[in-house]
Short mmCIF file of C-alpha atoms in Angstrom, two decimals:
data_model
loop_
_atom_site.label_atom_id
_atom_site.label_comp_id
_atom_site.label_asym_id
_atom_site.label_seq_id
_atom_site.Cartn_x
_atom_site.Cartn_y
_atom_site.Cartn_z
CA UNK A 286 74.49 -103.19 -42.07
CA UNK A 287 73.68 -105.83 -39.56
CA UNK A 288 77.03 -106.31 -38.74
CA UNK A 289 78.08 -102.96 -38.14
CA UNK A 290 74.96 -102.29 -35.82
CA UNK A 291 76.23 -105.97 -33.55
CA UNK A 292 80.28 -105.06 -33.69
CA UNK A 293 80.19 -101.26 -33.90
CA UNK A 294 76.56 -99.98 -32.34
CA UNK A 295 77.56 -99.31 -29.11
CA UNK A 296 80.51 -97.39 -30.07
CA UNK A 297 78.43 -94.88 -32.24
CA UNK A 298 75.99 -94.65 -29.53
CA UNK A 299 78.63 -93.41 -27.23
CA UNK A 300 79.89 -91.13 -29.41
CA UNK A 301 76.47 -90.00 -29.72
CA UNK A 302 76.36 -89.20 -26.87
CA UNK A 303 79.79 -87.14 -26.87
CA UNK A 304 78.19 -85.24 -29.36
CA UNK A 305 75.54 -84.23 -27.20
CA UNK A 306 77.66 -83.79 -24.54
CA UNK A 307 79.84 -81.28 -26.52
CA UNK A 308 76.53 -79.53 -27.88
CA UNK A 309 75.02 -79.17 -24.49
CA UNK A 310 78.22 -77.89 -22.95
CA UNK A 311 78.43 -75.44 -26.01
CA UNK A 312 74.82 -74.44 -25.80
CA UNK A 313 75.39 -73.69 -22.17
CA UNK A 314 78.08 -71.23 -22.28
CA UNK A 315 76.45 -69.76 -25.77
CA UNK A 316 73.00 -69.01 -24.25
CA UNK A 317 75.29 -67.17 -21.84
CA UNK A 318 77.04 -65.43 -24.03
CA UNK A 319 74.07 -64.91 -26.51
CA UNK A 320 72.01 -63.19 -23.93
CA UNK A 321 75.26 -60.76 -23.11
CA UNK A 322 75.44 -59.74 -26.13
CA UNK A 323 72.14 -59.47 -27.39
CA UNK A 324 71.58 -57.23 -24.24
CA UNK A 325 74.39 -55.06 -25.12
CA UNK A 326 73.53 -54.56 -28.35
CA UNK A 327 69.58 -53.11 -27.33
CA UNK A 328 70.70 -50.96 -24.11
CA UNK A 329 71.00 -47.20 -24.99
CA UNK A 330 74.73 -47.10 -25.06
CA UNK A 331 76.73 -46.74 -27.69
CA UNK A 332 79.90 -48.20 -26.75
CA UNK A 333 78.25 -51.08 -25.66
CA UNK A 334 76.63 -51.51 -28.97
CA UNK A 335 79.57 -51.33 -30.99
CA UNK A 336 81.48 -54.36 -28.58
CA UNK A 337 78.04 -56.30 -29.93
CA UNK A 338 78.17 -55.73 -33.52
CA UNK A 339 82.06 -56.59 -33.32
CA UNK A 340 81.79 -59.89 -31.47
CA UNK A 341 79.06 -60.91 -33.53
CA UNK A 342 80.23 -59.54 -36.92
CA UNK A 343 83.49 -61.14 -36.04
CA UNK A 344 82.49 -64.78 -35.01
CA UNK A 345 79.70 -64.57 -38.19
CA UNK A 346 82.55 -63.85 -40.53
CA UNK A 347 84.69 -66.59 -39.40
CA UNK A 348 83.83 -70.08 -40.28
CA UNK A 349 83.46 -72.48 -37.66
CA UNK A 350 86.46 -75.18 -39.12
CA UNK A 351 88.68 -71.95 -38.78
CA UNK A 352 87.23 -70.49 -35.46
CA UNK A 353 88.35 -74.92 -34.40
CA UNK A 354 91.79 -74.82 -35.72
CA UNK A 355 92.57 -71.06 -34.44
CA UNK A 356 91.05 -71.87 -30.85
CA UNK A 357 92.57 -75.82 -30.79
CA UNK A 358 95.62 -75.35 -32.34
CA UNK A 359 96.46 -71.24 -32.58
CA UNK A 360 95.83 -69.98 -29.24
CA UNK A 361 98.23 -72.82 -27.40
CA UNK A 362 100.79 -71.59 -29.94
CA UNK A 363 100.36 -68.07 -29.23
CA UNK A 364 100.61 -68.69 -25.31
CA UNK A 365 103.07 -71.33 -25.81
CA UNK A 366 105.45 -70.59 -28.25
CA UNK A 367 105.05 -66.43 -28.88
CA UNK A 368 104.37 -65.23 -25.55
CA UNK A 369 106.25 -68.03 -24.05
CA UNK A 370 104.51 -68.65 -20.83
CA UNK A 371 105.75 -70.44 -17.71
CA UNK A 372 103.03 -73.38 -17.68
CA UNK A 373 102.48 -75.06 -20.97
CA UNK A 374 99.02 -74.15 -21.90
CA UNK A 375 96.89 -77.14 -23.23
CA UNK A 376 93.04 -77.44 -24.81
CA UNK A 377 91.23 -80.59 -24.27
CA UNK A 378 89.65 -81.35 -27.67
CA UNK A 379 86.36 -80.87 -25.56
CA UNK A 380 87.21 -77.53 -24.24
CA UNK A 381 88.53 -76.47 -27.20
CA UNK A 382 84.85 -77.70 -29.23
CA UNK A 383 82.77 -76.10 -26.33
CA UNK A 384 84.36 -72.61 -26.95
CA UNK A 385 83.98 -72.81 -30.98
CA UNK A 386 80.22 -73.73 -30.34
CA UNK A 387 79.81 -71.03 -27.67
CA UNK A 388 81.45 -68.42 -29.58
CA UNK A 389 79.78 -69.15 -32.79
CA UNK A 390 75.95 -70.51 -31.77
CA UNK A 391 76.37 -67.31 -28.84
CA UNK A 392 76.86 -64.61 -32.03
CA UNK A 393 73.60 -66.28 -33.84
CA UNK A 394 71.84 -66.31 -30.52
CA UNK A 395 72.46 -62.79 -29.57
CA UNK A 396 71.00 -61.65 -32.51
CA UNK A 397 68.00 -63.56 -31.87
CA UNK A 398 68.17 -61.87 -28.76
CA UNK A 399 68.23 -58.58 -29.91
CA UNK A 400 65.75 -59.12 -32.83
CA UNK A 401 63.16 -60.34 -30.10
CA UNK A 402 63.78 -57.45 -27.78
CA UNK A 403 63.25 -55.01 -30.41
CA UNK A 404 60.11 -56.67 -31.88
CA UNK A 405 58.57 -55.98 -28.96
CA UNK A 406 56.22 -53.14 -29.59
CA UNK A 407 58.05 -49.97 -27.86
CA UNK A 408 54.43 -48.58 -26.63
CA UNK A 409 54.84 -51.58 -23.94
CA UNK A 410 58.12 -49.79 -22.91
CA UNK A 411 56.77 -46.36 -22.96
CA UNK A 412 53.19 -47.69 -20.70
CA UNK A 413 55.40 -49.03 -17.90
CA UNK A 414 58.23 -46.27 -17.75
CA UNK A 415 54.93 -44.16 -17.77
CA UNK A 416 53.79 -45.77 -14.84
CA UNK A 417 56.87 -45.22 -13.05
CA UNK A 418 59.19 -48.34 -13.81
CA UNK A 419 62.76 -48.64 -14.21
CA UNK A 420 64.13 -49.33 -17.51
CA UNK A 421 65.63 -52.77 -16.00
CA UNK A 422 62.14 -53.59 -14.50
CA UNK A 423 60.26 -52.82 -17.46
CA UNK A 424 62.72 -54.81 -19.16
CA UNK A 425 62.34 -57.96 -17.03
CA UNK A 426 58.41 -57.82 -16.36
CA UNK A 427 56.69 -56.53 -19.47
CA UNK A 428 60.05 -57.22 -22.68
CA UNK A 429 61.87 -59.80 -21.95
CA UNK A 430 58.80 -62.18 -21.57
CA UNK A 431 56.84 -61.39 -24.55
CA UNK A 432 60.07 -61.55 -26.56
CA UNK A 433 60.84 -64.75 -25.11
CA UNK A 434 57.74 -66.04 -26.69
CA UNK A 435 59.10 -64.40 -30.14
CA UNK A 436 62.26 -65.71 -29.60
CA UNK A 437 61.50 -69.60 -28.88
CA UNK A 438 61.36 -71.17 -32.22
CA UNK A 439 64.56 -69.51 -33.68
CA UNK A 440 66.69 -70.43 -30.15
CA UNK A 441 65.66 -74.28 -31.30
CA UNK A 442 66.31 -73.89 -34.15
CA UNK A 443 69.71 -72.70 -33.21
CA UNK A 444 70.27 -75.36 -31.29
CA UNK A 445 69.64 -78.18 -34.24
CA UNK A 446 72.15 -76.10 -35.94
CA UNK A 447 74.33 -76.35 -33.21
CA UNK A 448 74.52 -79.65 -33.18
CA UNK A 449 74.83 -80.19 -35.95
CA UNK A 450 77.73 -78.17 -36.46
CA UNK A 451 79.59 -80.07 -33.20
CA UNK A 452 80.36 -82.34 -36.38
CA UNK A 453 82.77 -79.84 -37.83
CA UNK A 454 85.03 -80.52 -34.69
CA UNK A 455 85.46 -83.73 -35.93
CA UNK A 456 89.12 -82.33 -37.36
CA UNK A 457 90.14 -81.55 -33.70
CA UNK A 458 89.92 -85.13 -32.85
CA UNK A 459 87.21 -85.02 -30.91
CA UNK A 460 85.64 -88.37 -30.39
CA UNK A 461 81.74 -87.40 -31.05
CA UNK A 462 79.97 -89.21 -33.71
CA UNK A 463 81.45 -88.48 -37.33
CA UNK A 464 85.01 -89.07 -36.27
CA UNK A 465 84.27 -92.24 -34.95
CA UNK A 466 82.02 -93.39 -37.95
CA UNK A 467 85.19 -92.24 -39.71
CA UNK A 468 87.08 -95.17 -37.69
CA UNK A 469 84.32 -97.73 -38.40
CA UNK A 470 84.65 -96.95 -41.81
CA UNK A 471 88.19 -97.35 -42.00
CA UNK A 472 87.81 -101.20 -40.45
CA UNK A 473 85.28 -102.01 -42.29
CA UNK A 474 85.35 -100.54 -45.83
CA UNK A 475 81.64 -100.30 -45.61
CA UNK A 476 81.58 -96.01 -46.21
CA UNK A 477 77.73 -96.74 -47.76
CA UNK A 478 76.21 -98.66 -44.33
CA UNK A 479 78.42 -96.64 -42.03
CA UNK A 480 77.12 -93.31 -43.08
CA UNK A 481 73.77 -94.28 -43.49
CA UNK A 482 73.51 -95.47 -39.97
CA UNK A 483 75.39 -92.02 -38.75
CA UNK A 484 72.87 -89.77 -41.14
CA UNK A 485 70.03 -91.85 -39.12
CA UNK A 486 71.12 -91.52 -35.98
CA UNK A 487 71.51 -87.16 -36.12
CA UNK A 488 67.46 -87.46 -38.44
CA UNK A 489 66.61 -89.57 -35.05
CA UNK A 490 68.06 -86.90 -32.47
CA UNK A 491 66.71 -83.96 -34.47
CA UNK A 492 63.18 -85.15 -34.83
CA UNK A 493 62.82 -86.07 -31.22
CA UNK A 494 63.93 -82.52 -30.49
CA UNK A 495 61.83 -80.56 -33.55
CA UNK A 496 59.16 -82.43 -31.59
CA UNK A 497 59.95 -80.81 -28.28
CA UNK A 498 60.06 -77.59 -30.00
CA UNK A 499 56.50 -77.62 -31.47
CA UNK A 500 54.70 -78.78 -28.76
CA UNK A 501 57.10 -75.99 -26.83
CA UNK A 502 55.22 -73.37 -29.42
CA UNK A 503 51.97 -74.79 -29.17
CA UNK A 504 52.05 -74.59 -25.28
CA UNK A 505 52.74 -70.90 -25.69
CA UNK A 506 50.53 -70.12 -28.39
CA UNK A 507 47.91 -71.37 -25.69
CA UNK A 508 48.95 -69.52 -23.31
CA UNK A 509 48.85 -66.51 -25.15
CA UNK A 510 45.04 -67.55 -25.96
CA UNK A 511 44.19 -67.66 -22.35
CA UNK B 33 34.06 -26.75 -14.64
CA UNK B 34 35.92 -23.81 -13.32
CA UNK B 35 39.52 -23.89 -12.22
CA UNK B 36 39.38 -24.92 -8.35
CA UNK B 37 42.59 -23.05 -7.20
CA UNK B 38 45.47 -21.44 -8.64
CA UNK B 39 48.17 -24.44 -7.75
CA UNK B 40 50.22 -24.77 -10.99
CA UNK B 41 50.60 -28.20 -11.21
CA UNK B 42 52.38 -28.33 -14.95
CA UNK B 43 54.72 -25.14 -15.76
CA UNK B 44 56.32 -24.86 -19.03
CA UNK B 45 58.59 -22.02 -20.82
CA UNK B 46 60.17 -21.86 -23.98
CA UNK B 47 60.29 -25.21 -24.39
CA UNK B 48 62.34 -26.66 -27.68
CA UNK B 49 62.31 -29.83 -28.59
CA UNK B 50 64.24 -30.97 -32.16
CA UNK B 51 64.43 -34.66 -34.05
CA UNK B 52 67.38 -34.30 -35.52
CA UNK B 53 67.50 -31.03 -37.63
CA UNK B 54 63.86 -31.33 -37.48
CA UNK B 55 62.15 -28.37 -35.07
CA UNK B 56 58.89 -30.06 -33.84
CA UNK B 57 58.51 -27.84 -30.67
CA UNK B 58 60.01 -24.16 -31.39
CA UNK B 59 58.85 -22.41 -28.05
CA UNK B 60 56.08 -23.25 -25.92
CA UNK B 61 55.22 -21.44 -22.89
CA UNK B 62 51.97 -22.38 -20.35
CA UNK B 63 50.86 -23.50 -17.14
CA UNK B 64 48.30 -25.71 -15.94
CA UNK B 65 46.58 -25.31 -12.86
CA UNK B 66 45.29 -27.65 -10.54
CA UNK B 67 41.74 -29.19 -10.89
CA UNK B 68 42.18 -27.68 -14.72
CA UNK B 69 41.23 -29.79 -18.05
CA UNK B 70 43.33 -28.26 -21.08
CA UNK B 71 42.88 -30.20 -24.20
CA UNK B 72 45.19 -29.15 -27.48
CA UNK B 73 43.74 -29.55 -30.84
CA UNK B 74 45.75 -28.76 -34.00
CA UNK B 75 46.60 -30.07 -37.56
CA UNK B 76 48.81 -33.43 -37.68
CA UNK B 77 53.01 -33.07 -37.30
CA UNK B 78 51.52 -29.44 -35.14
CA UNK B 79 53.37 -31.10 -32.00
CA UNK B 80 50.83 -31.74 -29.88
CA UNK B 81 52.02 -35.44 -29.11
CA UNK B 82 55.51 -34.46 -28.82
CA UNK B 83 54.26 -31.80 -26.39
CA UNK B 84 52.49 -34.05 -24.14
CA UNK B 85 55.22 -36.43 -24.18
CA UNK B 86 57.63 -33.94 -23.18
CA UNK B 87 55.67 -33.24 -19.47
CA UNK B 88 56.45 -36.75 -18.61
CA UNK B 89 60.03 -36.97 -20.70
CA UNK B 90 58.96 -40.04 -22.79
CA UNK B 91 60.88 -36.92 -24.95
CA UNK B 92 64.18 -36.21 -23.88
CA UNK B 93 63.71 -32.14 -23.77
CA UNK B 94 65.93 -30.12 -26.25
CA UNK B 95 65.58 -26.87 -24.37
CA UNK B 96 63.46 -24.87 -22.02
CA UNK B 97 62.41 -25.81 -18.53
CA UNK B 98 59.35 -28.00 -17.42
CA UNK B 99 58.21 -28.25 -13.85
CA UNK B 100 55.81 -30.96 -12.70
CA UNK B 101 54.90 -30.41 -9.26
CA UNK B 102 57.73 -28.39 -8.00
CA UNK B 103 59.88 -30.92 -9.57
CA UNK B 104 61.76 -29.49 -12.90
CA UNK B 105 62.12 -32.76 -15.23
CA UNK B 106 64.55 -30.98 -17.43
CA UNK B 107 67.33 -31.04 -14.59
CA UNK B 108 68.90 -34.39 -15.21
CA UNK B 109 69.45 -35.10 -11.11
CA UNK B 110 65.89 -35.22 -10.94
CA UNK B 111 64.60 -38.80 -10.60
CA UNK B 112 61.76 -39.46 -13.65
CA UNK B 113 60.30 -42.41 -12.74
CA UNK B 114 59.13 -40.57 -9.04
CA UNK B 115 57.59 -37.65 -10.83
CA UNK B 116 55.72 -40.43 -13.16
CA UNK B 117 54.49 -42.15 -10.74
CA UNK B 118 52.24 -39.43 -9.93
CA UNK B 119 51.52 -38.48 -13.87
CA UNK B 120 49.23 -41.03 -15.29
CA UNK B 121 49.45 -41.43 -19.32
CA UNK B 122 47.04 -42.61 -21.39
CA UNK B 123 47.53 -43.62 -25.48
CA UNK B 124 46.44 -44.04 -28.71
CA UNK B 125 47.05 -47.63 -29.27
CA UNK B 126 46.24 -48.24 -25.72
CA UNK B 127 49.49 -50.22 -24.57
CA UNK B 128 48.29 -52.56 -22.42
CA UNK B 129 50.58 -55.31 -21.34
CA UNK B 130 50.01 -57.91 -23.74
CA UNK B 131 51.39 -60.71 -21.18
CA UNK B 132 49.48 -60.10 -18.30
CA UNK B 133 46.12 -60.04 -17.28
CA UNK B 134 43.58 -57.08 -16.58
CA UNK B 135 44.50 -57.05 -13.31
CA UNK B 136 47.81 -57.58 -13.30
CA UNK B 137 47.88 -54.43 -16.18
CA UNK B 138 46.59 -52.54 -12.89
CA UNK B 139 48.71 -54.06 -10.12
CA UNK B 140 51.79 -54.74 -11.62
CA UNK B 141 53.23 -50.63 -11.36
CA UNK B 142 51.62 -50.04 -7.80
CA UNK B 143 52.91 -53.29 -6.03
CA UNK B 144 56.44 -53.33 -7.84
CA UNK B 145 56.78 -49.53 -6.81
CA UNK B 146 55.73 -50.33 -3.34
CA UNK B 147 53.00 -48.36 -3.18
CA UNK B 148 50.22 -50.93 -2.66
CA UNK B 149 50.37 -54.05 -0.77
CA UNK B 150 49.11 -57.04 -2.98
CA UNK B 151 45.85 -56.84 -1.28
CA UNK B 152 45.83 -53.23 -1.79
CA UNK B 153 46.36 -52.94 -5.18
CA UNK B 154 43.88 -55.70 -6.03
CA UNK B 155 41.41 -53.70 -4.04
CA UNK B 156 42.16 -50.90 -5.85
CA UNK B 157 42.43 -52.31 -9.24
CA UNK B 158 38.45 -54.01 -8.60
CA UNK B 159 37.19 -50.51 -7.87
CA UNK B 160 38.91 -48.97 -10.76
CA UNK B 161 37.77 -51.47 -13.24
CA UNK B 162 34.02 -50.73 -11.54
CA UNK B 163 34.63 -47.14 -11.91
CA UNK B 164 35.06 -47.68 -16.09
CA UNK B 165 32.27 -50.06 -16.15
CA UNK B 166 34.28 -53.58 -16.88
CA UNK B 167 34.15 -55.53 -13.10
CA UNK B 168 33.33 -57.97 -15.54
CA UNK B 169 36.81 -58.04 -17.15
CA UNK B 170 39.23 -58.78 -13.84
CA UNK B 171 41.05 -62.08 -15.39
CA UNK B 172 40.83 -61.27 -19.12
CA UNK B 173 43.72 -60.58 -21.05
CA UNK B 174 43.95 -57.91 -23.32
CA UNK B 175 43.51 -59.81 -26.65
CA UNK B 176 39.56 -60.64 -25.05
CA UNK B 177 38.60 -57.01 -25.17
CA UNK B 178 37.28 -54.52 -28.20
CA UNK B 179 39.47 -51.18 -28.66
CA UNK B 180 37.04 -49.51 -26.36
CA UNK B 181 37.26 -51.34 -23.64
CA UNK B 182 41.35 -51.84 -23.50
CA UNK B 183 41.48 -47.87 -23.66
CA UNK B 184 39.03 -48.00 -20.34
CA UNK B 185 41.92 -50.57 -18.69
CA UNK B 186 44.20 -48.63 -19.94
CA UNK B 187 42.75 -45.18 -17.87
CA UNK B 188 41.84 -47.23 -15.05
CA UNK B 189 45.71 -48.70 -14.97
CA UNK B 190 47.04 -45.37 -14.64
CA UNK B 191 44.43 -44.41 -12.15
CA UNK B 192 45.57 -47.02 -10.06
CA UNK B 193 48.95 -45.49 -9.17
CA UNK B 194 46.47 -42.24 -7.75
CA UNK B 195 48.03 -39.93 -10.09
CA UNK B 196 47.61 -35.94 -9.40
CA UNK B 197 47.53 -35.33 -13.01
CA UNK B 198 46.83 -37.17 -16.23
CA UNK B 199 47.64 -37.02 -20.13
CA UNK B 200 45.59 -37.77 -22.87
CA UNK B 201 47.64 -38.73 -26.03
CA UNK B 202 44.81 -38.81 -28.69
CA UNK B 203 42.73 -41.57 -26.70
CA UNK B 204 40.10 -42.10 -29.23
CA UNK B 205 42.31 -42.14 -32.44
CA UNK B 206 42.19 -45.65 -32.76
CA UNK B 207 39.19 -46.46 -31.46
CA UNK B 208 35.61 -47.59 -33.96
CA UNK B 209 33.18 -44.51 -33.90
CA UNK B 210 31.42 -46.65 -31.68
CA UNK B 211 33.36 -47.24 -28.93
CA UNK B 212 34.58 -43.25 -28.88
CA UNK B 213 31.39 -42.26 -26.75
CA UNK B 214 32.20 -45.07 -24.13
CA UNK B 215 36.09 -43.68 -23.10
CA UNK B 216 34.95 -39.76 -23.44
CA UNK B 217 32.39 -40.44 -20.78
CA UNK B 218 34.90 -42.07 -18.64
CA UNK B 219 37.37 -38.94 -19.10
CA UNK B 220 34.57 -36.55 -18.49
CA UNK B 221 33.90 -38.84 -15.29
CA UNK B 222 37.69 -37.60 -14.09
CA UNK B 223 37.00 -34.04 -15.15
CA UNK B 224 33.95 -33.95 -13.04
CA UNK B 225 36.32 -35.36 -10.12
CA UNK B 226 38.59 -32.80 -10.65
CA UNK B 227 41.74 -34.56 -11.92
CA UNK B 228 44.23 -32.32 -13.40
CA UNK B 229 44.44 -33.23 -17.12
CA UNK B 230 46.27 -32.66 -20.12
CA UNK B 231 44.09 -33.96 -23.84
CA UNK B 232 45.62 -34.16 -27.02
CA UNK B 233 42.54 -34.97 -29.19
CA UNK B 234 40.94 -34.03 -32.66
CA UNK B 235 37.23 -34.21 -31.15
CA UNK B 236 36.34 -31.35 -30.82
CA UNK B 237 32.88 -31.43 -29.77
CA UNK B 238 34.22 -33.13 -26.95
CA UNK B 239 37.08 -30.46 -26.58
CA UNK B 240 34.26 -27.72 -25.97
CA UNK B 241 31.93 -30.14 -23.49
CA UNK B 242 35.17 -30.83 -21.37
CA UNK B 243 37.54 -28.22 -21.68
CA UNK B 244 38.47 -25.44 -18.96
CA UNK B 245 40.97 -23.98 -21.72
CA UNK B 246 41.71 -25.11 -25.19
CA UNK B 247 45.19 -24.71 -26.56
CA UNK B 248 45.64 -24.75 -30.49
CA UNK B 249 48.97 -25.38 -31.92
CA UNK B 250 50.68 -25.64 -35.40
CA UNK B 251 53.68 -25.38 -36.66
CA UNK B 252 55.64 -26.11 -32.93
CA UNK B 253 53.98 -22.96 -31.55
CA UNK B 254 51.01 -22.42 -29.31
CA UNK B 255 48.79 -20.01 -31.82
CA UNK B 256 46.08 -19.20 -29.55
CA UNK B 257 44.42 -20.50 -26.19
CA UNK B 258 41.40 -19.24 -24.23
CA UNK B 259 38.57 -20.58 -23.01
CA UNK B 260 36.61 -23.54 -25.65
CA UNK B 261 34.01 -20.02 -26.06
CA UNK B 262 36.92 -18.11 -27.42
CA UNK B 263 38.91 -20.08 -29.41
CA UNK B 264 36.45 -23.28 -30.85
CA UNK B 265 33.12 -20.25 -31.42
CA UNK B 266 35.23 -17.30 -31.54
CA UNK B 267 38.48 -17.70 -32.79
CA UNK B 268 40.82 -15.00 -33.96
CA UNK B 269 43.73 -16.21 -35.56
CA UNK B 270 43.46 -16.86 -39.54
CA UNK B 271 45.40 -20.35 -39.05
CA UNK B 272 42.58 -21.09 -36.42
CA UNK B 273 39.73 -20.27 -38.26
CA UNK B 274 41.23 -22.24 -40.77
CA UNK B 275 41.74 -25.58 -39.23
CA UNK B 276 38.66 -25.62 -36.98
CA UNK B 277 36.45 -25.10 -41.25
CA UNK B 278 38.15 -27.98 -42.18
CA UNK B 279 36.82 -30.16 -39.09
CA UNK B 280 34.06 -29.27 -37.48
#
């Protein structure tokens, strides 16, 4: 175990880091997208409502090793060789990852969205539009930041799953940190020491940020006391 | 109290109002004048509530017209959050803004509407708070306070955007015995100052000490309405008679 920490710990720490790098680039665009959707799905609008429940009910109904294959491998086809476009269209393994986990960690979030909006007691809608208030302004100073609050410690926990899940794109060929451990296996025929160290490294990660998300909780909680 | 002029501040005819199949409001037709207290008592699922909520359109209105100060909230063009701002609204489970303080309950409509500086609105919100007895309670948030005293922020918040009129949707429903006494004296306060009002309640001792006229509905209709004399002592209809056995 020693020896794979002196010859091959830097490598997995770099790739460590590609996999955070690939799950904060996802996580960007999928907040994005998550809060998109989740608004579209609680406005009083039909139409808009039934794009939500499509994107999501599409995206949850896909899993994510197909979603990677489809987006990595399908959609350059489909420019490239059906439709036959003048510049060859390429996906960075990266690119490619950071849409799956945007896509995918943007449907869960949007729910999360939507289930925090609407737990929101609707006599704090009807007080302000009382009052005089604008849907959107009721929306953004009396909803949105007591669902926030609601919302907080199932985003984070999104986000663990997220990351967790930028191992799937492992079979694009990204270089995060199962397909490298994958190559350190492979040179040294050590699969028991090599995953153990891997399986340590993402229980390290995920404490640290479990950790950021309780004392995230506990700072609201005493806010709400004040 | 006796009806000051004969402004009609609140004009209503054959209004309709349906959930679904369901018929809550069949056809209701009254005005209310300015400077006049009408409270509506009536059996549960009668309408009342939907009623009330109707005058401000918290109820999108099936059919009929309403009028609020010249301006007739069923015509769609008509912009419902400037007629609210001069209709105050007061509930049963209070409402207050869970994530903001007392005072910011009270500022928050009047400065984001523009129609209080900062300073203003603070000003205001200090003398309002004074006015329901809880100076005291400036930087608490609502969890701090007893049922009694959130329904007291809760008038003195929609004071604070200097409503003409004000409605009443069961404001001591949900409130210990106790603390009923505490919010009818503050309502009686705003009769005595002449504020138009609208009550839905089912205290009806407190319907006779306030009321100019008393309105009694079931069933989605208004069945009679008179002065608290005629219909609380001296009512008429069976259905009347009837309810008013049951709870006084």
């Amino acid at each position: 175990m020693v020896q794979i920490i002196t010859n091959y710990g830097s490598l997995l720490v770099r790739a460590m880091g590609q996999t955070l790098l690939l799950a904060l680039c996802g996580l960007f665009f999928a907040c994005i997208l998550g809060v998109i959707f989740g608004i579209l799905s609680v406005v009083k609008n039909k139409v808009c409502n039934v794009i939500a429940a499509i994107f999501v009910g599409v995206v949850r109904g896909v899993p994510m090793i197909v979603l990677a294959f489809f987006v990595f491998f399908g959609i350059p086809y489909l420019f490239n060789n059906i439709l036959n476009v003048e510049h060859d269209v390429i996906l960075t393994a990266l690119q490619a990852g950071t849409i799956c986990l945007a896509l995918n960690c943007g449907a869960y979030m949007s729910e999360i969205i939507r289930g925090g909006i609407q737990a929101v007691d609707i006599g704090q809608t009807e007080a302000a539009r009382s009052l005089g208030l604008p849907y959107w302004r009721t929306m953004q100073r009396i909803v949105l930041p007591q669902a926030i609050r609601i919302m907080i410690p199932s985003i984070i926990n999104q986000f663990i799953i997220t990351l967790k899940d930028t191992s799937i794109l492992s079979v694009i060929g990204f270089p995060e940190l199962v397909n490298s451990a994958k190559n350190v296996q492979a040179n040294t025929f050590k699969a028991f020491q090599t995953w153990a160290i891997v399986g340590i490294m993402y229980l390290i990660v995920i404490t640290l940020l479990s950790q950021v998300s309780k004392a995230l909780e506990r700072r609201l909680d005493h806010d709400r006391e004040k | 109290m006796t009806v000051k002029s004969k402004n009609v501040k609140i004009h209503v005819s054959h209004l309709k109002k349906n959930f679904g199949k369901l018929e809550v409001l069949k056809d209701i037709s009254t005005d209310v004048y300015e400077g006049e207290v009408v409270v509506i008592i009536g059996p549960s699922g009668s309408g009342k509530s939907t009623f009330l909520r109707c005058l401000n359109r918290l109820e999108d209105i099936t059919d009929g017209e309403v009028i609020i100060d010249g301006n007739k909230i069923t015509d769609k063009k008509v912009d419902i959050n400037k007629v609210r701002e001069n209709v105050g609204m007061v509930f049963q489970h209070f409402n207050l803004f869970n994530n903001l303080s007392v005072l910011k309950n009270l500022t928050l409509a009047p400065v984001d509407l523009k129609k209080a500086t900062k300073e203003e609105a603070k000003e205001q919100a200090v003398h309002m708070l004074e006015k329901v007895g809880l100076s005291d309670k400036v930087s608490a948030y609502p969890s701090q306070l007893s049922g009694g005293q959130k329904q007291r922020v809760a008038i003195a918040r929609a004071l604070c955007m200097n409503p003409d009129i004000m409605l009443f949707d069961e404001p001591t429903s949900a409130l210990d015995p106790e603390m009923v006494g505490e919010v009818l004296n503050v309502i009686k306060q705003l009769a005595a100052d002449g504020m138009t009002m609208v009550i839905v309640t089912h205290e009806i001792g407190f319907a006779r000490e306030v009321a100019d006229r008393v309105i009694f509905m079931d069933g989605g209709y208004i069945v009679e309405e008179g002065t608290p004399e005629e219909v609380i002592k001296n009512p008429r209809e069976p259905r009347t008679i009837d309810f008013l056995n049951k709870v006084l």
